[in-house]
Coordinates of C-alpha atoms (C1' of nucleotides) in Angstrom, one line a residue:
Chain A
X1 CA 0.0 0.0 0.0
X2 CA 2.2 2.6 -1.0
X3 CA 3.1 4.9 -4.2
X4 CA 0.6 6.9 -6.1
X5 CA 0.5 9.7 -4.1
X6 CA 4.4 10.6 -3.6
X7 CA 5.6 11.7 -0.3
X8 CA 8.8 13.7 0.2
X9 CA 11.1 10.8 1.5
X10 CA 11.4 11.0 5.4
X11 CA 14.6 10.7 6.5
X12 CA 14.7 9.0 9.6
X13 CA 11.3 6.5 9.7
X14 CA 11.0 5.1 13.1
X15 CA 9.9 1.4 13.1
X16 CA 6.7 0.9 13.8
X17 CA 6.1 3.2 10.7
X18 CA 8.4 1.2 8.5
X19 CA 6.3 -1.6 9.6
X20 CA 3.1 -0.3 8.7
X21 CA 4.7 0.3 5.3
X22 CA 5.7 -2.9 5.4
X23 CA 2.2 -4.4 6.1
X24 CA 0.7 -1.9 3.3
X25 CA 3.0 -3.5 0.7
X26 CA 1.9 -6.9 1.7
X27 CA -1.8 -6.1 1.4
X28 CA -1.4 -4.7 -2.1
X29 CA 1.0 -7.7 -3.0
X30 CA -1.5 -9.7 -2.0
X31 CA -4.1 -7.7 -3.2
X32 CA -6.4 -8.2 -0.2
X33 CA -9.6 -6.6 -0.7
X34 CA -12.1 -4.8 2.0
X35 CA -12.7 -7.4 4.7
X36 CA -9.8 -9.7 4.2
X37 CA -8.1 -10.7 7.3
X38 CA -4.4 -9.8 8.0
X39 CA -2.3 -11.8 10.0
X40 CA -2.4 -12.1 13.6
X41 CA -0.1 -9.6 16.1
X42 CA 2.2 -13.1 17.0
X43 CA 2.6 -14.0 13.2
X44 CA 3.8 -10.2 12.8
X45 CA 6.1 -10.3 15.3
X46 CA 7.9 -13.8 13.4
X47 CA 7.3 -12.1 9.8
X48 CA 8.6 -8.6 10.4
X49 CA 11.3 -9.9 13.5
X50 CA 10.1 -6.9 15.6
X51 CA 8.5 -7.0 19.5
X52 CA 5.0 -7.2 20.0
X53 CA 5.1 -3.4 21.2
X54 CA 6.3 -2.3 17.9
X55 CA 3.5 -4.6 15.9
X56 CA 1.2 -2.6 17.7
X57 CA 2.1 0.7 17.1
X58 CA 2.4 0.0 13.4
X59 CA -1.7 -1.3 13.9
X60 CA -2.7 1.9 15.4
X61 CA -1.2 4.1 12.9
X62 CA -3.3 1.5 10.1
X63 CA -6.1 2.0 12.4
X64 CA -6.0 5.7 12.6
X65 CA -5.5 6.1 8.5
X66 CA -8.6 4.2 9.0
X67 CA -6.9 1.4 6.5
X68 CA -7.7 -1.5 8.9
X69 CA -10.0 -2.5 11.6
X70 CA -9.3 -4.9 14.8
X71 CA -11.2 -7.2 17.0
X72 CA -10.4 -9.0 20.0
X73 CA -11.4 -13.0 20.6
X74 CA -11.3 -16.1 18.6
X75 CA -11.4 -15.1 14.8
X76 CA -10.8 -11.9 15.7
X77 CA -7.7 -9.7 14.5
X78 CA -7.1 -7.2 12.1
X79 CA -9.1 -6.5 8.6
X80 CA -8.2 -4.6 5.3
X81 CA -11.0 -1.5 5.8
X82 CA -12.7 0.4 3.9
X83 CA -11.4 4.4 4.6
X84 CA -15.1 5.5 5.6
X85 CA -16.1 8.8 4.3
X86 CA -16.8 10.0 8.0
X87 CA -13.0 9.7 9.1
X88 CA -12.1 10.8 5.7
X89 CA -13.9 13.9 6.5
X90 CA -12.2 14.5 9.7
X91 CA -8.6 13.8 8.4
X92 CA -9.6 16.8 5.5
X93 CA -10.9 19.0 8.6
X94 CA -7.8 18.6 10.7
X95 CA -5.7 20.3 8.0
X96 CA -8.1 22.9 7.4
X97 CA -8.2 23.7 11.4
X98 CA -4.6 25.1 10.3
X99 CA -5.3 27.0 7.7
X100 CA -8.2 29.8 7.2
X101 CA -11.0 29.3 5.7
X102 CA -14.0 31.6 5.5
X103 CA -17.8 31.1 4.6
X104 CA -17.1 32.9 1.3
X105 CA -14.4 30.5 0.0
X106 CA -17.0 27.7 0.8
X107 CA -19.5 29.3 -1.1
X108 CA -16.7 30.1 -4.0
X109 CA -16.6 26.6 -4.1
X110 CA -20.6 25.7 -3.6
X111 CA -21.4 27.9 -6.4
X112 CA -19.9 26.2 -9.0
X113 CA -19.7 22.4 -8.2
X114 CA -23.5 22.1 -6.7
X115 CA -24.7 23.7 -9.9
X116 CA -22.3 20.5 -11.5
X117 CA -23.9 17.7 -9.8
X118 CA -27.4 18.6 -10.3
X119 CA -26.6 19.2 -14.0
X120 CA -25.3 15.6 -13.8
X121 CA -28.1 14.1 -12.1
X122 CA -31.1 15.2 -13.8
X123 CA -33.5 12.5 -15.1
X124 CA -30.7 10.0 -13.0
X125 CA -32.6 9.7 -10.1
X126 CA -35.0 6.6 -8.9
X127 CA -38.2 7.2 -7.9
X128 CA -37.1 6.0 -4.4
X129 CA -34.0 8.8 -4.3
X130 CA -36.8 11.8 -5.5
X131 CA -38.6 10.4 -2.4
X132 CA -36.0 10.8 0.1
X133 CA -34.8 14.3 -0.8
X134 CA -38.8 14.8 -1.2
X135 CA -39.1 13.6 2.7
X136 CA -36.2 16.1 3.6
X137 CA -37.8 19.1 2.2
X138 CA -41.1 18.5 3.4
X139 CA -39.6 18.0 6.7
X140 CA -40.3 21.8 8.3
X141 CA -43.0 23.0 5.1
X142 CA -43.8 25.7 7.4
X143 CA -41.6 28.9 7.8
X144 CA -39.7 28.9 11.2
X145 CA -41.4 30.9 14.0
X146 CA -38.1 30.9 16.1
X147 CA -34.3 31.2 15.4
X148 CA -33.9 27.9 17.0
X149 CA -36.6 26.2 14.2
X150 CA -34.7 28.3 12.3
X151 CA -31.9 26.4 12.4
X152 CA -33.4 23.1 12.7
X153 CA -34.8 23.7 8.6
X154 CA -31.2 25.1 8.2
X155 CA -29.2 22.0 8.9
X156 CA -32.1 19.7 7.6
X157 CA -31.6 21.8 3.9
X158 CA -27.7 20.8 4.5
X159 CA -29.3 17.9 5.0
X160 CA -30.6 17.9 1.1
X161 CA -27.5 18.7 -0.4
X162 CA -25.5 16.0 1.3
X163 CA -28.5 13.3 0.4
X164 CA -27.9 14.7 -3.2
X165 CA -24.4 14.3 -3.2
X166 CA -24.2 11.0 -2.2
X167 CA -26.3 10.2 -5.7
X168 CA -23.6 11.3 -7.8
X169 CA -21.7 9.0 -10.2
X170 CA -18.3 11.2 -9.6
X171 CA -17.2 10.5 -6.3
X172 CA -15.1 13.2 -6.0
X173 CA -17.8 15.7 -6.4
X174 CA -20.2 14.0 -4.1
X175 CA -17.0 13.7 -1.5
X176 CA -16.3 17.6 -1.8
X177 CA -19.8 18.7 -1.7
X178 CA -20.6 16.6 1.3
X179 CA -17.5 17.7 2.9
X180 CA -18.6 21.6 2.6
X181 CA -22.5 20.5 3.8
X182 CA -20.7 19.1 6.7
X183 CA -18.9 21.8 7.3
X184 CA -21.8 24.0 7.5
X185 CA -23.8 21.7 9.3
X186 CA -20.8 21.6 12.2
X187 CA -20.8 25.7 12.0
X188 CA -24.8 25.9 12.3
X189 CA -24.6 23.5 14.9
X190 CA -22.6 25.5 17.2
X191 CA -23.6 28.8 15.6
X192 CA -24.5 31.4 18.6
X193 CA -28.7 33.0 17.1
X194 CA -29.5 36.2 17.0
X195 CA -31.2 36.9 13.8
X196 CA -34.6 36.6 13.6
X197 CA -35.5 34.5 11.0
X198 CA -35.7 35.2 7.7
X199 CA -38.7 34.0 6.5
X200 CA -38.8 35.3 2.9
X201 CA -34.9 34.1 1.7
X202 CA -36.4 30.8 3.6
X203 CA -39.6 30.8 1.6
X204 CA -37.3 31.5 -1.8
X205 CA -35.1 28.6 -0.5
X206 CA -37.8 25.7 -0.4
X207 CA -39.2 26.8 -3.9
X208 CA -36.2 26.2 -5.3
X209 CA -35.7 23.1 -3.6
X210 CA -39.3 21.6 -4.7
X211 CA -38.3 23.3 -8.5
X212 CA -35.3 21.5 -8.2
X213 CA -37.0 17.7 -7.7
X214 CA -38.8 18.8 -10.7
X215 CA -36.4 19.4 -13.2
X216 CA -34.3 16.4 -11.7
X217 CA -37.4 14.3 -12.7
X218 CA -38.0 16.0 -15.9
X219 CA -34.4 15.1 -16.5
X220 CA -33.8 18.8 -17.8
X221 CA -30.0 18.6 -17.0
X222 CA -29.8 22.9 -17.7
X223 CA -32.6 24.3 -16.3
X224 CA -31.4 22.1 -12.8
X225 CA -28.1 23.7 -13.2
X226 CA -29.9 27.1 -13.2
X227 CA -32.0 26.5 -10.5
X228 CA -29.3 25.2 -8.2
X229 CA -27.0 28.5 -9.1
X230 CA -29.9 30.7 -7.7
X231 CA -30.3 28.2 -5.1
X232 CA -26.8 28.9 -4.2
X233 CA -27.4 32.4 -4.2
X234 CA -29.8 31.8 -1.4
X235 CA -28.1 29.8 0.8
X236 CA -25.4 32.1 1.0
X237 CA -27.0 35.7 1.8
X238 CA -28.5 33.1 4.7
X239 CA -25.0 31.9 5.5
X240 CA -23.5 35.0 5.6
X241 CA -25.5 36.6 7.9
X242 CA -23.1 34.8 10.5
X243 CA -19.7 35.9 9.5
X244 CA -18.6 33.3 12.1
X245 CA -15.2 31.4 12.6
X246 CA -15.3 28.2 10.6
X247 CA -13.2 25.1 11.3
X248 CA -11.5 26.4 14.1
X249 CA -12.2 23.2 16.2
X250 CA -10.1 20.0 16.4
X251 CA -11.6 16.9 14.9
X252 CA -11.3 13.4 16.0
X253 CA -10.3 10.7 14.3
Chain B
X1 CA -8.8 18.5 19.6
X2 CA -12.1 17.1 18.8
X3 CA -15.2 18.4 17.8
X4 CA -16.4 20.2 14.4
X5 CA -17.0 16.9 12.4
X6 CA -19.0 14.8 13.8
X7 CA -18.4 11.4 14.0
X8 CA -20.8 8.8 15.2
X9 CA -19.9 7.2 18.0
X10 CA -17.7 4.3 18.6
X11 CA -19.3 2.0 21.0
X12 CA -15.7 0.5 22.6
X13 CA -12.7 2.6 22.0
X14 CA -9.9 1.3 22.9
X15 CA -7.5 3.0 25.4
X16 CA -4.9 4.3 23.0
X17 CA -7.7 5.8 21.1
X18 CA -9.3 7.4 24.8
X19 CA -5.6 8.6 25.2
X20 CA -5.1 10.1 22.0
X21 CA -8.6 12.0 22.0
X22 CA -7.4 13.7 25.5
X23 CA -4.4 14.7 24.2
X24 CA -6.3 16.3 21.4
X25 CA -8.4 17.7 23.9
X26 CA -5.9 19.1 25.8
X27 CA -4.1 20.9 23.3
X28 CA -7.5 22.7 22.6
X29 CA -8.1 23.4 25.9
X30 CA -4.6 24.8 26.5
X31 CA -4.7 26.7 22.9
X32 CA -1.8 25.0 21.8
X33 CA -0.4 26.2 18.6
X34 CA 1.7 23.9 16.0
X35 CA 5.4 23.7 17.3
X36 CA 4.2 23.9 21.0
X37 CA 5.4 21.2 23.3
X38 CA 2.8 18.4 24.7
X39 CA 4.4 16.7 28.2
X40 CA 6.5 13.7 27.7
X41 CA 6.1 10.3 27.9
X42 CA 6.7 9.9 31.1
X43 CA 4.5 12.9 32.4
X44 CA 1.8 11.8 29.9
X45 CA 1.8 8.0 32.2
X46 CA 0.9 10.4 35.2
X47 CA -1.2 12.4 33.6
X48 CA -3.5 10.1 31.8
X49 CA -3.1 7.0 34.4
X50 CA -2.0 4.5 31.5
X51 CA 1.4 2.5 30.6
X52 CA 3.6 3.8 28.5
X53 CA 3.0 0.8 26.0
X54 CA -0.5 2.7 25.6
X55 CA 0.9 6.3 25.3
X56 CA 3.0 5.4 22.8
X57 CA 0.0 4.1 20.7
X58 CA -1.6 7.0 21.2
X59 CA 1.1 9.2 20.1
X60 CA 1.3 7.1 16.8
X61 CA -2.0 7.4 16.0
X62 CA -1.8 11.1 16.4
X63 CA 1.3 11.1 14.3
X64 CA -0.3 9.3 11.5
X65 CA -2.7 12.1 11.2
X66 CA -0.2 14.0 11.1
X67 CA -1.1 16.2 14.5
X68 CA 2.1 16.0 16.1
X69 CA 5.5 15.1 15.5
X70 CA 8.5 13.3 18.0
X71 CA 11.8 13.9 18.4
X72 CA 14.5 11.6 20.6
X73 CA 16.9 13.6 23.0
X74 CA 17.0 16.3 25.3
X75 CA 14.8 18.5 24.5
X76 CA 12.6 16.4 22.5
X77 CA 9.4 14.9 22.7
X78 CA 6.3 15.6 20.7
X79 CA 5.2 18.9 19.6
X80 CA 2.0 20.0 18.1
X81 CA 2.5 20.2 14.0
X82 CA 0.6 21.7 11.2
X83 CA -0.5 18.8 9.2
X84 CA 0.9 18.8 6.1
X85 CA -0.6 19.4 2.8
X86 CA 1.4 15.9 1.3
X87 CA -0.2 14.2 4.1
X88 CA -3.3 15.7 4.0
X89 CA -3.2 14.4 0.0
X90 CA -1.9 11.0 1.0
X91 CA -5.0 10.6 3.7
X92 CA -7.4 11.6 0.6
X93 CA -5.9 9.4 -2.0
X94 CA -6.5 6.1 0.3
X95 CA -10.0 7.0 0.6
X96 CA -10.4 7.1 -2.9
X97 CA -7.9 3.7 -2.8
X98 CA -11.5 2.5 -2.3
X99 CA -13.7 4.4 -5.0
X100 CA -14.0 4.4 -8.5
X101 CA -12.2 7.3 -9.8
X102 CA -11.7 8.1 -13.7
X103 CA -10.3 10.7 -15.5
X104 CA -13.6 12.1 -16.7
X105 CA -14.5 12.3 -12.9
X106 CA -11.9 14.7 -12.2
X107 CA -12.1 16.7 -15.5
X108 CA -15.9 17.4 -14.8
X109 CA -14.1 19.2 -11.3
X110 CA -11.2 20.9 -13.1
X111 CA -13.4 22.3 -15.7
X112 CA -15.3 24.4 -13.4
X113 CA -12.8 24.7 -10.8
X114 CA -9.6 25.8 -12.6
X115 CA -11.6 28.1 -14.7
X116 CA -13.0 30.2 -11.2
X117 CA -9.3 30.3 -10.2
X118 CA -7.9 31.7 -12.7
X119 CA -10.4 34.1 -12.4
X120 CA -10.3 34.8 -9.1
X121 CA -6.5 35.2 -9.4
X122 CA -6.3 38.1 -12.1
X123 CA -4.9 40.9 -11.2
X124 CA -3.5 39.3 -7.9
X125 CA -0.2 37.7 -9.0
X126 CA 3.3 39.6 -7.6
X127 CA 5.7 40.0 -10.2
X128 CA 7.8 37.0 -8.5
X129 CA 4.9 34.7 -9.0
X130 CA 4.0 35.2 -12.7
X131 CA 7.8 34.8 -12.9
X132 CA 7.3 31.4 -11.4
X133 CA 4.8 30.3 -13.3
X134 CA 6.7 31.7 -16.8
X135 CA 10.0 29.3 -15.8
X136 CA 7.5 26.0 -15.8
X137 CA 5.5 27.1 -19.1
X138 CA 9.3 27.9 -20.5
X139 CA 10.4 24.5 -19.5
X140 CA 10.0 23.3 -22.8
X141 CA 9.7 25.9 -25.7
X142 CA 9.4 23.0 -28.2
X143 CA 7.3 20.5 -29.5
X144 CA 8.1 17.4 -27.8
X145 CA 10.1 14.7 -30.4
X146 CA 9.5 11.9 -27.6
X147 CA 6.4 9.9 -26.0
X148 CA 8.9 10.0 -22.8
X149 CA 10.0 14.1 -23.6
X150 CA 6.0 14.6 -23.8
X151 CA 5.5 13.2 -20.8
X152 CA 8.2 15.5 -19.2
X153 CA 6.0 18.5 -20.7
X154 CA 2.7 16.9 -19.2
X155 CA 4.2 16.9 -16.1
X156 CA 5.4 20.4 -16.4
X157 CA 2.2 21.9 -17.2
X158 CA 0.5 20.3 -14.2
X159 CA 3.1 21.5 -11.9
X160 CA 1.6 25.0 -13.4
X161 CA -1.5 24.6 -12.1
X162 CA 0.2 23.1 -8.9
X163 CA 2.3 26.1 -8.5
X164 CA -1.2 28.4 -9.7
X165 CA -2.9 26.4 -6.9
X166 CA -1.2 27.7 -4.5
X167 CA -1.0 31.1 -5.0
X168 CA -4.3 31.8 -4.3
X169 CA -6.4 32.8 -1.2
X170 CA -9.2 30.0 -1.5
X171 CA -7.2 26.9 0.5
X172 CA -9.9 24.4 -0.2
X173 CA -10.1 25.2 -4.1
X174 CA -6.4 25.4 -3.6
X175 CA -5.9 21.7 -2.3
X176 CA -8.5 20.9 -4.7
X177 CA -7.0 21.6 -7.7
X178 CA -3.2 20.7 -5.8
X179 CA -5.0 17.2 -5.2
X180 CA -6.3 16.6 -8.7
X181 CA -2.6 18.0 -10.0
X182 CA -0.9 15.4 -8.1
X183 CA -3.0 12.4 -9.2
X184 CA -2.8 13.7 -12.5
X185 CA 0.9 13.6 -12.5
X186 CA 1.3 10.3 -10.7
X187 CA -1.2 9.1 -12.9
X188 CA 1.5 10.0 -16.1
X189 CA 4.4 9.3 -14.1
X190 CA 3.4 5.8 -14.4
X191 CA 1.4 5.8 -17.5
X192 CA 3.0 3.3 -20.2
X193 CA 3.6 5.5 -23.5
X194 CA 2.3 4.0 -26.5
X195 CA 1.0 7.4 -28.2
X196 CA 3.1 9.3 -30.1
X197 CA 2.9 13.1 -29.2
X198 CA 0.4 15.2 -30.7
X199 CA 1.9 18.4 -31.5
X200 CA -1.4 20.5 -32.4
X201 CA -2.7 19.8 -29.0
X202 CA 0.7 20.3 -27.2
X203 CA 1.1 23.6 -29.1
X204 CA -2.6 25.0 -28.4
X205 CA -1.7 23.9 -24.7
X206 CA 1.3 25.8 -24.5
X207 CA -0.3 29.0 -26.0
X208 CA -3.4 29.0 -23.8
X209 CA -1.0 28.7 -20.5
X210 CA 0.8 32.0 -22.0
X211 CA -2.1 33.5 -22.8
X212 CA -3.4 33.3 -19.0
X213 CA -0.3 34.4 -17.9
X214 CA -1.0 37.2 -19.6
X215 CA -4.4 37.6 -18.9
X216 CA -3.5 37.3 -15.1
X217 CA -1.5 40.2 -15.1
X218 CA -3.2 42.6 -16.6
X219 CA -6.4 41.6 -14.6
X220 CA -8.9 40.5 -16.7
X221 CA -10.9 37.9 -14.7
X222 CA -13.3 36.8 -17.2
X223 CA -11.1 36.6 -20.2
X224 CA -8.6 34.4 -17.6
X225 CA -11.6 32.4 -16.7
X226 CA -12.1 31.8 -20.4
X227 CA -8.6 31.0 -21.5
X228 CA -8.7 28.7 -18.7
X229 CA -12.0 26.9 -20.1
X230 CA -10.0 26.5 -23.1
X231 CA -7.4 24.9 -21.8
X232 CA -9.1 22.6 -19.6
X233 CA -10.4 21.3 -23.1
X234 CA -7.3 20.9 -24.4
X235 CA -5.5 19.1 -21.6
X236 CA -8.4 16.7 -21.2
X237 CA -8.3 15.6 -24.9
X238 CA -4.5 15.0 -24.1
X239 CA -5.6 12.6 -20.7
X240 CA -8.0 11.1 -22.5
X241 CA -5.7 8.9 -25.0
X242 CA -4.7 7.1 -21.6
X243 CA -8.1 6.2 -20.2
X244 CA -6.3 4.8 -17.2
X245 CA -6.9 2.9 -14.0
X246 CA -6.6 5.7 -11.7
X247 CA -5.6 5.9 -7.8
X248 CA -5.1 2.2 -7.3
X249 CA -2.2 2.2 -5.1
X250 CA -2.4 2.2 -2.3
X251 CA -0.5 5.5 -0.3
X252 CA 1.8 5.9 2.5
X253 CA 1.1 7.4 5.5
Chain C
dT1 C1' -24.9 -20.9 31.9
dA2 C1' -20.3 -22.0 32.3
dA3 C1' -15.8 -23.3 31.0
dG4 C1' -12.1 -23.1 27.9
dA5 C1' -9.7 -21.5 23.8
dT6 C1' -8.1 -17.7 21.0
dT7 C1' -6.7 -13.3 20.1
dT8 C1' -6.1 -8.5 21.3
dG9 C1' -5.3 -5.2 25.2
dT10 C1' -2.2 -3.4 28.9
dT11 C1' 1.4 -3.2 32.2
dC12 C1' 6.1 -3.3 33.9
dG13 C1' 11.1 -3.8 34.0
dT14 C1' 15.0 -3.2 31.5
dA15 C1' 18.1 -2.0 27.9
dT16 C1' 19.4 0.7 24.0
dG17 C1' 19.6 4.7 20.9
dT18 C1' 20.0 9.6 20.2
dA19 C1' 20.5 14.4 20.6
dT20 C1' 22.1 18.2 23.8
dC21 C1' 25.1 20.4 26.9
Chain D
dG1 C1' 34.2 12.7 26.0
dG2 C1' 30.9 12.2 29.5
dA3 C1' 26.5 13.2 31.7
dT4 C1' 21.8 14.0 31.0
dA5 C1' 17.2 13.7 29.2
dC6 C1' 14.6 12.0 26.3
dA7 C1' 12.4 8.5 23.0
dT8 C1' 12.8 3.6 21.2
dA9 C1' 12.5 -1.2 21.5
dC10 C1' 12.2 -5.7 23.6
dG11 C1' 10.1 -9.6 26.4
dA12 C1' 7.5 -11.6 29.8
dA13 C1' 3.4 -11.6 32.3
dC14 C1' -1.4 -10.8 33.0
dA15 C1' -6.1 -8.8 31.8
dA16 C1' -10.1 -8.4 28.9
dA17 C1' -13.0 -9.5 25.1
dT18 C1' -15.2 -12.8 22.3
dC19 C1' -16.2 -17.1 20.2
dT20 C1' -17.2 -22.2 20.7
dT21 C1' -18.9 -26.0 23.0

DNA sequence: TAAGATTTGTTCGTATGTATC
DNA sequence: GGATACATACGAACAAATCTT
């Protein structure tokens, strides 16, 4: 498991690292898929000649790259995993807690690839996908009488968008898009209110959501594109009106 | 460090894990800032009530994701480090070790996303950096004779957009585009060359990167946005000779 | 339910390596 | 070079989890 992506070449690897490496290459030699059992912590320890300390720290820095997965008791042991999208997500974040990143470059960002993947998705959908983004929108119908409800509808739109992303055939898209919604979820979350709510961007908001279903049934892969840009539009006059410190929290693994 | 992105809960963490969440924790709490000092082992045993078999897990795992870093000696230990953006690519890549990537997948992103760079860079760019970016398009004034001295000019003109990448104030579109760049390259670092170069679509490449440079500096956002469109066309008729396996190595830590 | 087997989880003592003064 | 302060690594023992019978 090593290559693609090139590293700059550390100088001065300590073991347990050059083990993990060592493991990697043996999954990809042996091409182990998702699931496949690696050997035990005693059959490292003959294979690789180190102590059973050092097999260990090699397994938690697999574990926290979220490359394998371990279990204790008969059968038990360590797994090739699947990187979920969830740690994935919190790996990304952890950089970005170092660097600064406002609500506008989000929205920079937002404004041209959600545009993208509802261009791509129109006339895609199943009948049971239309339903479950139908289910989210009609989940507050009414405008929000408090900035509390307010908020509910907010993160239950974000909601939308990550559903929607998750539909995509490019998986990159759908991982940066739903990487953003989270994002904005986390910041709406723990966003201090005192607006009152906005009830007409809000109304403007859920047309276009309900337009949007349409043309993604329709299949009318331009007018969704248009739609979501004004969408967009919307979402971030609401956005901005908390100019608030994103991502400046510490994520766990 | 924890927080922002949510992850659902793990039913039995293990202890490393526990130990390596309240080290994150405590470098929040005490607003620690990368290239600060945590305690050392030995402190940490006190601190946390655990073996030192068990802090040293929990440092690796932290080191892994790249949140601190350990030196032997006096005067060394762990401090707190900026995760890097190589690591922060590597940790990406094994997610999509997983996924179906192709090369149509990531030009569908680089055509909207290169194109809103550019523009949001024109006008921005110090003398120094257009000069930076004029060495790499100057790399190689001429058509390439070679299959191997065209793949030295691929990789030239995606360390351009590497280079443009980084130069401006978005960081997510920034390790976006840095990202796609880098898979891009490693993608034709390893590509088998069977196609002899195609000069017309070398030449139109090489023209549209001097024509943004020079769009850039005078500080025409729409035209750069335009040239960039262009180009984007361009360099994805060149990938698309190699429809390629993509990303399926697997990546060091 | 209980016992036993299997495998990881955790601790401790000790020794070695490494960088600084 | 020697002393010091720190991480690195090993090995043996025991604890805990989980599966099987």
């Amino acid at each position: 498991m090593d290559g693609s992506i090139s590293e700059p070449v550390k100088t001065k690897r300590s073991r347990p690292v050059l083990v993990a490496d060592e493991i990697k290459e043996w999954v990809v030699k042996k091409d182990l898929k998702s699931g496949d059992k690696l050997p035990n912590e005693s059959e490292m320890i003959d294979l690789f000649g180190v102590s059973k300390g050092t097999v260990r720290e090699a397994l938690r820095i697999l574990e926290a790259q979220g490359l394998i997965s371990t279990k204790t008791g008969p059968g038990g042991g360590s797994i090739v995993a699947k990187v979920s999208v969830e740690r994935t997500r919190a790996l990304l974040a952890n950089y970005f807690y170092f660097q600064d990143l406002s609500i506008a470059d989000i929205y920079q960002m937002r404004k041209v690839l959600e545009p993208e993947l509802a261009a791509s998705l129109a006339g895609k959908l199943s009948k049971e996908q239309l339903s479950q983004l139908k289910q989210l929108v009609d989940k507050y119908p009414q405008p929000s009488k408090s900035a509390e409800e307010e908020r509910e509808q907010h993160i239950a739109s974000l909601a939308f968008h990550q559903k929607l992303s998750e539909f995509g055939e490019n998986k990159l898209l759908g991982f940066i898009i739903g990487f953003m919604a989270q994002i904005l979820t986390d910041l709406t979350l723990y966003k201090r209110l005192y607006e009152p709510p906005n009830v007409k961007l809000w109304q403007e908001g859920r047309e276009h959501q309900l337009k949007l279903l349409e043309v993604l049934q329709d299949g009318n892969s331009e007018k969704a594109r248009k739609v979501m840009q004004s969408h967009m539009l919307i979402a971030e006059a609401l956005m901005h009106k908390q100019e608030a410190e994103i991502v400046r929290r510490f994520i766990a693994e």
